[in-house]
Amino acid sequence: MDKKKNLIAFAYDRHANLWRVLFTHRRGWKRPKQSYIHRKLEQIVIRLRYTIGVAVDRRYDRRHGVDTCGMISAGNVPTDSTSHSSGNEYKPSPVKALRVMFSHVLGDLQDYTFLDYGCGKGRALLVAAELPFRRVIGIEYSGPLAEIAKANLSTFKNGVLRCEEIEVLHLDAMSFDPRSDPTVYLFFSPFRNPVLQSVLDRITAAYYRSPHAIVILYSEDVGTTPIPADQLNSTGFLYKVDVPSLPFDIGAPHPCEYEMWASPEALAQKTVENSELRHN
């Protein structure tokens, strides 16, 4: 019964209209106590920005003939995984933010495999596949979302997917063992502990088996969940790289922020001038 209920909620969220988005959206930034009027005005601005962002974001799907939009609350993501309680809500990665993040990757993209943990409907996979990555891989614990991601690869139009080797794997992130190959990992608010720590432990083990270039792009909505810098630093081999802030994007329902972390092998390929290394 619960599974059927989740699937119904999943379908409803996918096809929610913009009026519903405007009048039911509740997620916002954390702020100190304010007057009632100020709080209400802030809520209206946040909801309006979110609604406009959703409307603009949908242009990507219409242009390319895919289904990547919508937001599904964590409790309604359809999955049989035992890690369900550690998963976050589904929402697509903003296209502009992805392209900016990819533009700052250290070294030649042709040398890297791109791997997205919690790929959802595959938005980040499609944007990555427009670039010359050697391989593109998505890990997704929700069967229905993984199937949508696979379908999007076949229906994509009005663009060129330069990467020919693209794969969507329906499995739990904690059961995936990364290869010891140069890899760009994307974490776009994918999951909470203990899943995150388990995934980082597996990436660390793959690195120490055979040290190689690793770049981690970790992104969260501004003012919500902090980026886990302490956990990334505790791997012992990742270093934080200074990168420019993401530009304003009207097509991002929520403003995003990100950090880039890299292994010494990736840092050796760094060509961006005046960038500074910090090992926090």
PDB file of C-alpha atoms in Angstrom:
ATOM      1  CA  MET A   1       0.000   0.000   0.000  1.00  0.00           C
ATOM      2  CA  ASP A   2       2.800   2.408   0.941  1.00  0.00           C
ATOM      3  CA  LYS A   3       4.607   1.623  -2.316  1.00  0.00           C
ATOM      4  CA  LYS A   4       1.442   2.371  -4.335  1.00  0.00           C
ATOM      5  CA  LYS A   5       0.952   5.612  -2.408  1.00  0.00           C
ATOM      6  CA  ASN A   6       4.535   6.641  -3.109  1.00  0.00           C
ATOM      7  CA  LEU A   7       4.146   5.955  -6.825  1.00  0.00           C
ATOM      8  CA  ILE A   8       0.983   8.070  -6.977  1.00  0.00           C
ATOM      9  CA  ALA A   9       2.743  10.946  -5.216  1.00  0.00           C
ATOM     10  CA  PHE A  10       5.712  10.481  -7.543  1.00  0.00           C
ATOM     11  CA  ALA A  11       3.505  10.849 -10.637  1.00  0.00           C
ATOM     12  CA  TYR A  12       1.672  13.840  -9.166  1.00  0.00           C
ATOM     13  CA  ASP A  13       4.908  15.676  -8.384  1.00  0.00           C
ATOM     14  CA  ARG A  14       6.238  15.076 -11.885  1.00  0.00           C
ATOM     15  CA  HIS A  15       3.248  16.753 -13.489  1.00  0.00           C
ATOM     16  CA  ALA A  16       2.576  19.506 -10.931  1.00  0.00           C
ATOM     17  CA  ASN A  17       1.512  22.745 -12.565  1.00  0.00           C
ATOM     18  CA  LEU A  18       3.124  26.092 -11.822  1.00  0.00           C
ATOM     19  CA  TRP A  19       0.171  27.316  -9.719  1.00  0.00           C
ATOM     20  CA  ARG A  20       0.634  24.368  -7.395  1.00  0.00           C
ATOM     21  CA  VAL A  21       4.368  25.028  -7.278  1.00  0.00           C
ATOM     22  CA  LEU A  22       3.760  28.669  -6.338  1.00  0.00           C
ATOM     23  CA  PHE A  23       1.201  28.069  -3.597  1.00  0.00           C
ATOM     24  CA  THR A  24       2.588  24.901  -1.979  1.00  0.00           C
ATOM     25  CA  HIS A  25       6.353  25.452  -2.025  1.00  0.00           C
ATOM     26  CA  ARG A  26       7.688  25.642   1.523  1.00  0.00           C
ATOM     27  CA  ARG A  27      11.450  25.295   1.328  1.00  0.00           C
ATOM     28  CA  GLY A  28      13.472  28.438   1.956  1.00  0.00           C
ATOM     29  CA  TRP A  29      16.584  29.927   3.478  1.00  0.00           C
ATOM     30  CA  LYS A  30      17.165  29.943   7.216  1.00  0.00           C
ATOM     31  CA  ARG A  31      16.989  33.463   8.598  1.00  0.00           C
ATOM     32  CA  PRO A  32      17.019  35.116  12.049  1.00  0.00           C
ATOM     33  CA  LYS A  33      13.670  36.093  13.559  1.00  0.00           C
ATOM     34  CA  GLN A  34      11.919  38.816  11.604  1.00  0.00           C
ATOM     35  CA  SER A  35       8.646  40.657  11.790  1.00  0.00           C
ATOM     36  CA  TYR A  36       5.564  38.876  10.513  1.00  0.00           C
ATOM     37  CA  ILE A  37       5.352  41.141   7.444  1.00  0.00           C
ATOM     38  CA  HIS A  38       9.029  40.655   6.602  1.00  0.00           C
ATOM     39  CA  ARG A  39       8.698  36.888   6.909  1.00  0.00           C
ATOM     40  CA  LYS A  40       5.649  36.845   4.664  1.00  0.00           C
ATOM     41  CA  LEU A  41       7.297  39.082   2.068  1.00  0.00           C
ATOM     42  CA  GLU A  42      10.381  36.877   2.075  1.00  0.00           C
ATOM     43  CA  GLN A  43       8.228  33.767   1.638  1.00  0.00           C
ATOM     44  CA  ILE A  44       6.441  35.386  -1.313  1.00  0.00           C
ATOM     45  CA  VAL A  45       9.750  36.348  -2.970  1.00  0.00           C
ATOM     46  CA  ILE A  46      11.194  32.863  -2.442  1.00  0.00           C
ATOM     47  CA  ARG A  47       8.086  31.162  -3.821  1.00  0.00           C
ATOM     48  CA  LEU A  48       7.907  33.544  -6.775  1.00  0.00           C
ATOM     49  CA  ARG A  49      11.578  33.007  -7.597  1.00  0.00           C
ATOM     50  CA  TYR A  50      11.102  29.253  -7.294  1.00  0.00           C
ATOM     51  CA  THR A  51       8.060  29.276  -9.586  1.00  0.00           C
ATOM     52  CA  ILE A  52       9.834  31.392 -12.214  1.00  0.00           C
ATOM     53  CA  GLY A  53      12.867  29.102 -11.918  1.00  0.00           C
ATOM     54  CA  VAL A  54      10.728  26.027 -12.516  1.00  0.00           C
ATOM     55  CA  ALA A  55       9.099  27.641 -15.577  1.00  0.00           C
ATOM     56  CA  VAL A  56      12.477  28.595 -17.089  1.00  0.00           C
ATOM     57  CA  ASP A  57      14.021  25.254 -16.167  1.00  0.00           C
ATOM     58  CA  ARG A  58      11.321  23.392 -18.103  1.00  0.00           C
ATOM     59  CA  ARG A  59      12.592  24.928 -21.333  1.00  0.00           C
ATOM     60  CA  TYR A  60      15.492  22.454 -21.246  1.00  0.00           C
ATOM     61  CA  ASP A  61      13.092  19.508 -21.358  1.00  0.00           C
ATOM     62  CA  ARG A  62      10.962  21.014 -24.119  1.00  0.00           C
ATOM     63  CA  ARG A  63      13.992  21.803 -26.262  1.00  0.00           C
ATOM     64  CA  HIS A  64      15.594  18.396 -25.940  1.00  0.00           C
ATOM     65  CA  GLY A  65      12.501  16.188 -25.748  1.00  0.00           C
ATOM     66  CA  VAL A  66      13.344  14.755 -22.324  1.00  0.00           C
ATOM     67  CA  ASP A  67      11.778  14.510 -18.867  1.00  0.00           C
ATOM     68  CA  THR A  68      14.138  15.780 -16.173  1.00  0.00           C
ATOM     69  CA  CYS A  69      12.095  18.448 -14.364  1.00  0.00           C
ATOM     70  CA  GLY A  70       9.987  18.304 -11.236  1.00  0.00           C
ATOM     71  CA  MET A  71      10.739  17.834  -7.551  1.00  0.00           C
ATOM     72  CA  ILE A  72       9.901  14.754  -5.486  1.00  0.00           C
ATOM     73  CA  SER A  73      10.142  14.846  -1.698  1.00  0.00           C
ATOM     74  CA  ALA A  74      12.518  12.334  -0.124  1.00  0.00           C
ATOM     75  CA  GLY A  75       9.698  10.249   1.349  1.00  0.00           C
ATOM     76  CA  ASN A  76       7.971   9.910  -2.023  1.00  0.00           C
ATOM     77  CA  VAL A  77      10.956   8.822  -4.123  1.00  0.00           C
ATOM     78  CA  PRO A  78       9.954   5.299  -5.270  1.00  0.00           C
ATOM     79  CA  THR A  79      12.636   2.815  -4.224  1.00  0.00           C
ATOM     80  CA  ASP A  80      13.049  -0.524  -2.474  1.00  0.00           C
ATOM     81  CA  SER A  81      16.527   0.380  -1.232  1.00  0.00           C
ATOM     82  CA  THR A  82      17.333  -0.091   2.452  1.00  0.00           C
ATOM     83  CA  SER A  83      19.030   3.332   2.230  1.00  0.00           C
ATOM     84  CA  HIS A  84      15.725   5.094   1.531  1.00  0.00           C
ATOM     85  CA  SER A  85      15.839   7.000   4.831  1.00  0.00           C
ATOM     86  CA  SER A  86      19.243   8.464   3.911  1.00  0.00           C
ATOM     87  CA  GLY A  87      18.159   9.753   0.507  1.00  0.00           C
ATOM     88  CA  ASN A  88      17.309  13.358  -0.274  1.00  0.00           C
ATOM     89  CA  GLU A  89      14.529  14.806  -2.397  1.00  0.00           C
ATOM     90  CA  TYR A  90      14.796  14.585  -6.163  1.00  0.00           C
ATOM     91  CA  LYS A  91      15.360  17.798  -8.052  1.00  0.00           C
ATOM     92  CA  PRO A  92      17.227  18.359 -11.318  1.00  0.00           C
ATOM     93  CA  SER A  93      20.654  19.995 -11.336  1.00  0.00           C
ATOM     94  CA  PRO A  94      20.513  23.500 -12.893  1.00  0.00           C
ATOM     95  CA  VAL A  95      21.990  23.355 -16.402  1.00  0.00           C
ATOM     96  CA  LYS A  96      23.888  26.634 -16.135  1.00  0.00           C
ATOM     97  CA  ALA A  97      25.462  25.607 -12.823  1.00  0.00           C
ATOM     98  CA  LEU A  98      26.557  22.266 -14.267  1.00  0.00           C
ATOM     99  CA  ARG A  99      28.218  23.869 -17.268  1.00  0.00           C
ATOM    100  CA  VAL A 100      30.077  26.345 -15.071  1.00  0.00           C
ATOM    101  CA  MET A 101      31.277  23.578 -12.741  1.00  0.00           C
ATOM    102  CA  PHE A 102      32.440  21.411 -15.646  1.00  0.00           C
ATOM    103  CA  SER A 103      34.315  24.356 -17.143  1.00  0.00           C
ATOM    104  CA  HIS A 104      36.555  24.495 -14.055  1.00  0.00           C
ATOM    105  CA  VAL A 105      37.495  20.809 -13.979  1.00  0.00           C
ATOM    106  CA  LEU A 106      41.266  20.444 -13.851  1.00  0.00           C
ATOM    107  CA  GLY A 107      42.860  18.892 -16.923  1.00  0.00           C
ATOM    108  CA  ASP A 108      41.437  17.427 -20.141  1.00  0.00           C
ATOM    109  CA  LEU A 109      37.888  16.067 -19.894  1.00  0.00           C
ATOM    110  CA  GLN A 110      38.766  13.338 -22.385  1.00  0.00           C
ATOM    111  CA  ASP A 111      40.937  11.754 -19.696  1.00  0.00           C
ATOM    112  CA  TYR A 112      38.085  11.511 -17.185  1.00  0.00           C
ATOM    113  CA  THR A 113      35.116   9.309 -16.457  1.00  0.00           C
ATOM    114  CA  PHE A 114      32.166  11.357 -15.175  1.00  0.00           C
ATOM    115  CA  LEU A 115      30.136   9.747 -12.380  1.00  0.00           C
ATOM    116  CA  ASP A 116      26.969  11.223 -10.881  1.00  0.00           C
ATOM    117  CA  TYR A 117      25.868   9.826  -7.517  1.00  0.00           C
ATOM    118  CA  GLY A 118      22.076  10.026  -7.325  1.00  0.00           C
ATOM    119  CA  CYS A 119      21.612  10.807 -11.010  1.00  0.00           C
ATOM    120  CA  GLY A 120      17.796  10.877 -10.789  1.00  0.00           C
ATOM    121  CA  LYS A 121      16.281  11.425 -14.226  1.00  0.00           C
ATOM    122  CA  GLY A 122      19.699  12.003 -15.761  1.00  0.00           C
ATOM    123  CA  ARG A 123      19.874  15.777 -16.247  1.00  0.00           C
ATOM    124  CA  ALA A 124      23.557  15.958 -15.234  1.00  0.00           C
ATOM    125  CA  LEU A 125      24.367  12.917 -17.384  1.00  0.00           C
ATOM    126  CA  LEU A 126      22.962  14.632 -20.470  1.00  0.00           C
ATOM    127  CA  VAL A 127      24.853  17.863 -19.829  1.00  0.00           C
ATOM    128  CA  ALA A 128      28.073  15.933 -19.139  1.00  0.00           C
ATOM    129  CA  ALA A 129      27.624  13.809 -22.275  1.00  0.00           C
ATOM    130  CA  GLU A 130      27.604  16.994 -24.383  1.00  0.00           C
ATOM    131  CA  LEU A 131      31.268  17.275 -23.381  1.00  0.00           C
ATOM    132  CA  PRO A 132      34.101  14.925 -24.389  1.00  0.00           C
ATOM    133  CA  PHE A 133      34.207  12.855 -21.195  1.00  0.00           C
ATOM    134  CA  ARG A 134      35.629   9.372 -21.765  1.00  0.00           C
ATOM    135  CA  ARG A 135      32.666   7.723 -20.028  1.00  0.00           C
ATOM    136  CA  VAL A 136      29.507   8.972 -18.298  1.00  0.00           C
ATOM    137  CA  ILE A 137      27.954   6.916 -15.497  1.00  0.00           C
ATOM    138  CA  GLY A 138      24.895   7.554 -13.346  1.00  0.00           C
ATOM    139  CA  ILE A 139      24.148   5.762 -10.059  1.00  0.00           C
ATOM    140  CA  GLU A 140      20.496   5.809  -8.965  1.00  0.00           C
ATOM    141  CA  TYR A 141      18.734   3.813  -6.216  1.00  0.00           C
ATOM    142  CA  SER A 142      15.219   4.502  -7.532  1.00  0.00           C
ATOM    143  CA  GLY A 143      14.188   2.091 -10.276  1.00  0.00           C
ATOM    144  CA  PRO A 144      11.539   4.382 -11.842  1.00  0.00           C
ATOM    145  CA  LEU A 145      13.943   7.344 -11.902  1.00  0.00           C
ATOM    146  CA  ALA A 146      16.709   5.208 -13.411  1.00  0.00           C
ATOM    147  CA  GLU A 147      14.329   4.072 -16.164  1.00  0.00           C
ATOM    148  CA  ILE A 148      13.408   7.687 -16.947  1.00  0.00           C
ATOM    149  CA  ALA A 149      17.112   8.552 -17.149  1.00  0.00           C
ATOM    150  CA  LYS A 150      17.698   5.718 -19.624  1.00  0.00           C
ATOM    151  CA  ALA A 151      14.710   6.798 -21.714  1.00  0.00           C
ATOM    152  CA  ASN A 152      16.006  10.381 -21.815  1.00  0.00           C
ATOM    153  CA  LEU A 153      19.244   9.181 -23.389  1.00  0.00           C
ATOM    154  CA  SER A 154      17.298   7.756 -26.314  1.00  0.00           C
ATOM    155  CA  THR A 155      14.859  10.665 -26.767  1.00  0.00           C
ATOM    156  CA  PHE A 156      17.433  13.483 -26.476  1.00  0.00           C
ATOM    157  CA  LYS A 157      17.261  15.798 -29.518  1.00  0.00           C
ATOM    158  CA  ASN A 158      18.427  19.228 -30.685  1.00  0.00           C
ATOM    159  CA  GLY A 159      21.894  18.661 -29.345  1.00  0.00           C
ATOM    160  CA  VAL A 160      24.927  16.408 -29.701  1.00  0.00           C
ATOM    161  CA  LEU A 161      26.004  13.894 -27.065  1.00  0.00           C
ATOM    162  CA  ARG A 162      29.760  13.746 -27.675  1.00  0.00           C
ATOM    163  CA  CYS A 163      30.375  10.984 -25.144  1.00  0.00           C
ATOM    164  CA  GLU A 164      29.419   7.665 -26.716  1.00  0.00           C
ATOM    165  CA  GLU A 165      29.697   5.500 -23.590  1.00  0.00           C
ATOM    166  CA  ILE A 166      26.842   6.424 -21.235  1.00  0.00           C
ATOM    167  CA  GLU A 167      25.492   4.098 -18.565  1.00  0.00           C
ATOM    168  CA  VAL A 168      22.763   4.334 -15.908  1.00  0.00           C
ATOM    169  CA  LEU A 169      23.121   1.850 -13.050  1.00  0.00           C
ATOM    170  CA  HIS A 170      20.149   1.082 -10.819  1.00  0.00           C
ATOM    171  CA  LEU A 171      21.819   0.245  -7.528  1.00  0.00           C
ATOM    172  CA  ASP A 172      22.590   1.525  -4.060  1.00  0.00           C
ATOM    173  CA  ALA A 173      25.540   3.938  -4.000  1.00  0.00           C
ATOM    174  CA  MET A 174      27.079   2.010  -1.085  1.00  0.00           C
ATOM    175  CA  SER A 175      27.362  -1.113  -3.221  1.00  0.00           C
ATOM    176  CA  PHE A 176      29.267   0.541  -6.074  1.00  0.00           C
ATOM    177  CA  ASP A 177      33.053   0.193  -6.184  1.00  0.00           C
ATOM    178  CA  PRO A 178      34.662   2.930  -8.311  1.00  0.00           C
ATOM    179  CA  ARG A 179      37.487   2.071 -10.660  1.00  0.00           C
ATOM    180  CA  SER A 180      40.966   3.441 -10.099  1.00  0.00           C
ATOM    181  CA  ASP A 181      40.606   5.625 -13.207  1.00  0.00           C
ATOM    182  CA  PRO A 182      40.696   9.428 -13.516  1.00  0.00           C
ATOM    183  CA  THR A 183      37.177  10.419 -12.464  1.00  0.00           C
ATOM    184  CA  VAL A 184      35.030  13.503 -11.959  1.00  0.00           C
ATOM    185  CA  TYR A 185      32.453  12.768  -9.254  1.00  0.00           C
ATOM    186  CA  LEU A 186      29.305  14.884  -8.959  1.00  0.00           C
ATOM    187  CA  PHE A 187      27.431  15.094  -5.667  1.00  0.00           C
ATOM    188  CA  PHE A 188      24.359  17.302  -6.035  1.00  0.00           C
ATOM    189  CA  SER A 189      22.718  16.997  -2.599  1.00  0.00           C
ATOM    190  CA  PRO A 190      22.490  13.221  -3.123  1.00  0.00           C
ATOM    191  CA  PHE A 191      22.187  11.619   0.326  1.00  0.00           C
ATOM    192  CA  ARG A 192      22.997  11.889   3.998  1.00  0.00           C
ATOM    193  CA  ASN A 193      25.173   9.862   6.343  1.00  0.00           C
ATOM    194  CA  PRO A 194      25.914   6.965   6.632  1.00  0.00           C
ATOM    195  CA  VAL A 195      25.615   6.630   2.849  1.00  0.00           C
ATOM    196  CA  LEU A 196      27.880   9.606   2.141  1.00  0.00           C
ATOM    197  CA  GLN A 197      30.657   8.330   4.399  1.00  0.00           C
ATOM    198  CA  SER A 198      30.429   4.852   2.886  1.00  0.00           C
ATOM    199  CA  VAL A 199      30.698   6.286  -0.643  1.00  0.00           C
ATOM    200  CA  LEU A 200      33.681   8.471   0.301  1.00  0.00           C
ATOM    201  CA  ASP A 201      35.354   5.444   1.905  1.00  0.00           C
ATOM    202  CA  ARG A 202      34.998   3.493  -1.346  1.00  0.00           C
ATOM    203  CA  ILE A 203      36.380   6.387  -3.401  1.00  0.00           C
ATOM    204  CA  THR A 204      39.293   6.639  -0.957  1.00  0.00           C
ATOM    205  CA  ALA A 205      39.974   2.901  -1.189  1.00  0.00           C
ATOM    206  CA  ALA A 206      40.002   3.094  -5.006  1.00  0.00           C
ATOM    207  CA  TYR A 207      42.449   5.994  -4.837  1.00  0.00           C
ATOM    208  CA  TYR A 208      44.891   4.261  -2.514  1.00  0.00           C
ATOM    209  CA  ARG A 209      44.774   1.056  -4.569  1.00  0.00           C
ATOM    210  CA  SER A 210      46.195   3.068  -7.438  1.00  0.00           C
ATOM    211  CA  PRO A 211      46.570   6.858  -6.992  1.00  0.00           C
ATOM    212  CA  HIS A 212      44.890   8.714  -9.863  1.00  0.00           C
ATOM    213  CA  ALA A 213      43.314  12.040 -10.781  1.00  0.00           C
ATOM    214  CA  ILE A 214      40.069  12.647  -8.901  1.00  0.00           C
ATOM    215  CA  VAL A 215      37.892  15.762  -8.984  1.00  0.00           C
ATOM    216  CA  ILE A 216      34.846  16.019  -6.735  1.00  0.00           C
ATOM    217  CA  LEU A 217      32.169  18.619  -7.484  1.00  0.00           C
ATOM    218  CA  TYR A 218      29.906  18.939  -4.453  1.00  0.00           C
ATOM    219  CA  SER A 219      26.838  21.179  -4.696  1.00  0.00           C
ATOM    220  CA  GLU A 220      24.002  22.131  -2.350  1.00  0.00           C
ATOM    221  CA  ASP A 221      21.227  24.715  -2.302  1.00  0.00           C
ATOM    222  CA  VAL A 222      22.350  27.932  -0.625  1.00  0.00           C
ATOM    223  CA  GLY A 223      21.283  28.130   3.022  1.00  0.00           C
ATOM    224  CA  THR A 224      20.106  24.537   3.345  1.00  0.00           C
ATOM    225  CA  THR A 225      22.518  21.632   3.881  1.00  0.00           C
ATOM    226  CA  PRO A 226      26.166  22.669   4.323  1.00  0.00           C
ATOM    227  CA  ILE A 227      28.759  21.088   2.047  1.00  0.00           C
ATOM    228  CA  PRO A 228      30.544  18.388   4.134  1.00  0.00           C
ATOM    229  CA  ALA A 229      34.041  19.882   3.951  1.00  0.00           C
ATOM    230  CA  ASP A 230      35.219  18.005   7.059  1.00  0.00           C
ATOM    231  CA  GLN A 231      34.335  14.638   5.538  1.00  0.00           C
ATOM    232  CA  LEU A 232      35.982  15.478   2.227  1.00  0.00           C
ATOM    233  CA  ASN A 233      39.086  16.692   4.025  1.00  0.00           C
ATOM    234  CA  SER A 234      39.224  13.560   6.199  1.00  0.00           C
ATOM    235  CA  THR A 235      39.903  11.369   3.150  1.00  0.00           C
ATOM    236  CA  GLY A 236      43.530  12.445   3.486  1.00  0.00           C
ATOM    237  CA  PHE A 237      44.150  12.972  -0.210  1.00  0.00           C
ATOM    238  CA  LEU A 238      41.586  15.561  -1.339  1.00  0.00           C
ATOM    239  CA  TYR A 239      42.410  19.260  -1.413  1.00  0.00           C
ATOM    240  CA  LYS A 240      39.946  22.110  -1.762  1.00  0.00           C
ATOM    241  CA  VAL A 241      40.424  24.230  -4.872  1.00  0.00           C
ATOM    242  CA  ASP A 242      39.363  27.862  -5.055  1.00  0.00           C
ATOM    243  CA  VAL A 243      36.709  28.288  -7.741  1.00  0.00           C
ATOM    244  CA  PRO A 244      34.506  31.248  -8.743  1.00  0.00           C
ATOM    245  CA  SER A 245      31.004  31.428  -7.301  1.00  0.00           C
ATOM    246  CA  LEU A 246      28.161  30.312  -9.509  1.00  0.00           C
ATOM    247  CA  PRO A 247      26.577  33.198 -11.443  1.00  0.00           C
ATOM    248  CA  PHE A 248      22.960  34.194 -10.917  1.00  0.00           C
ATOM    249  CA  ASP A 249      20.667  31.829 -12.784  1.00  0.00           C
ATOM    250  CA  ILE A 250      16.973  32.590 -13.177  1.00  0.00           C
ATOM    251  CA  GLY A 251      16.549  28.995 -14.375  1.00  0.00           C
ATOM    252  CA  ALA A 252      17.659  27.570 -11.019  1.00  0.00           C
ATOM    253  CA  PRO A 253      14.609  27.254  -8.729  1.00  0.00           C
ATOM    254  CA  HIS A 254      17.005  27.418  -5.751  1.00  0.00           C
ATOM    255  CA  PRO A 255      20.329  29.312  -5.732  1.00  0.00           C
ATOM    256  CA  CYS A 256      23.185  26.802  -5.607  1.00  0.00           C
ATOM    257  CA  GLU A 257      26.723  26.811  -4.295  1.00  0.00           C
ATOM    258  CA  TYR A 258      29.489  24.313  -4.874  1.00  0.00           C
ATOM    259  CA  GLU A 259      33.001  23.324  -3.916  1.00  0.00           C
ATOM    260  CA  MET A 260      35.680  21.538  -5.899  1.00  0.00           C
ATOM    261  CA  TRP A 261      38.039  19.057  -4.265  1.00  0.00           C
ATOM    262  CA  ALA A 262      40.885  17.328  -6.096  1.00  0.00           C
ATOM    263  CA  SER A 263      43.631  14.746  -5.638  1.00  0.00           C
ATOM    264  CA  PRO A 264      47.314  15.669  -6.135  1.00  0.00           C
ATOM    265  CA  GLU A 265      47.261  13.955  -9.541  1.00  0.00           C
ATOM    266  CA  ALA A 266      44.428  16.237 -10.689  1.00  0.00           C
ATOM    267  CA  LEU A 267      46.095  19.293  -9.195  1.00  0.00           C
ATOM    268  CA  ALA A 268      49.206  18.539 -11.243  1.00  0.00           C
ATOM    269  CA  GLN A 269      47.103  19.220 -14.341  1.00  0.00           C
ATOM    270  CA  LYS A 270      45.832  22.544 -13.077  1.00  0.00           C
ATOM    271  CA  THR A 271      46.119  25.285 -15.687  1.00  0.00           C
ATOM    272  CA  VAL A 272      43.875  27.980 -14.213  1.00  0.00           C
ATOM    273  CA  GLU A 273      46.019  30.988 -13.239  1.00  0.00           C
ATOM    274  CA  ASN A 274      45.950  32.544  -9.774  1.00  0.00           C
ATOM    275  CA  SER A 275      43.876  29.685  -8.264  1.00  0.00           C
ATOM    276  CA  GLU A 276      44.774  28.927  -4.665  1.00  0.00           C
ATOM    277  CA  LEU A 277      44.900  25.602  -2.858  1.00  0.00           C
ATOM    278  CA  ARG A 278      43.493  25.265   0.618  1.00  0.00           C
ATOM    279  CA  HIS A 279      43.611  22.072   2.643  1.00  0.00           C
ATOM    280  CA  ASN A 280      41.132  22.746   5.414  1.00  0.00           C
TER     281      ASN A 280
END
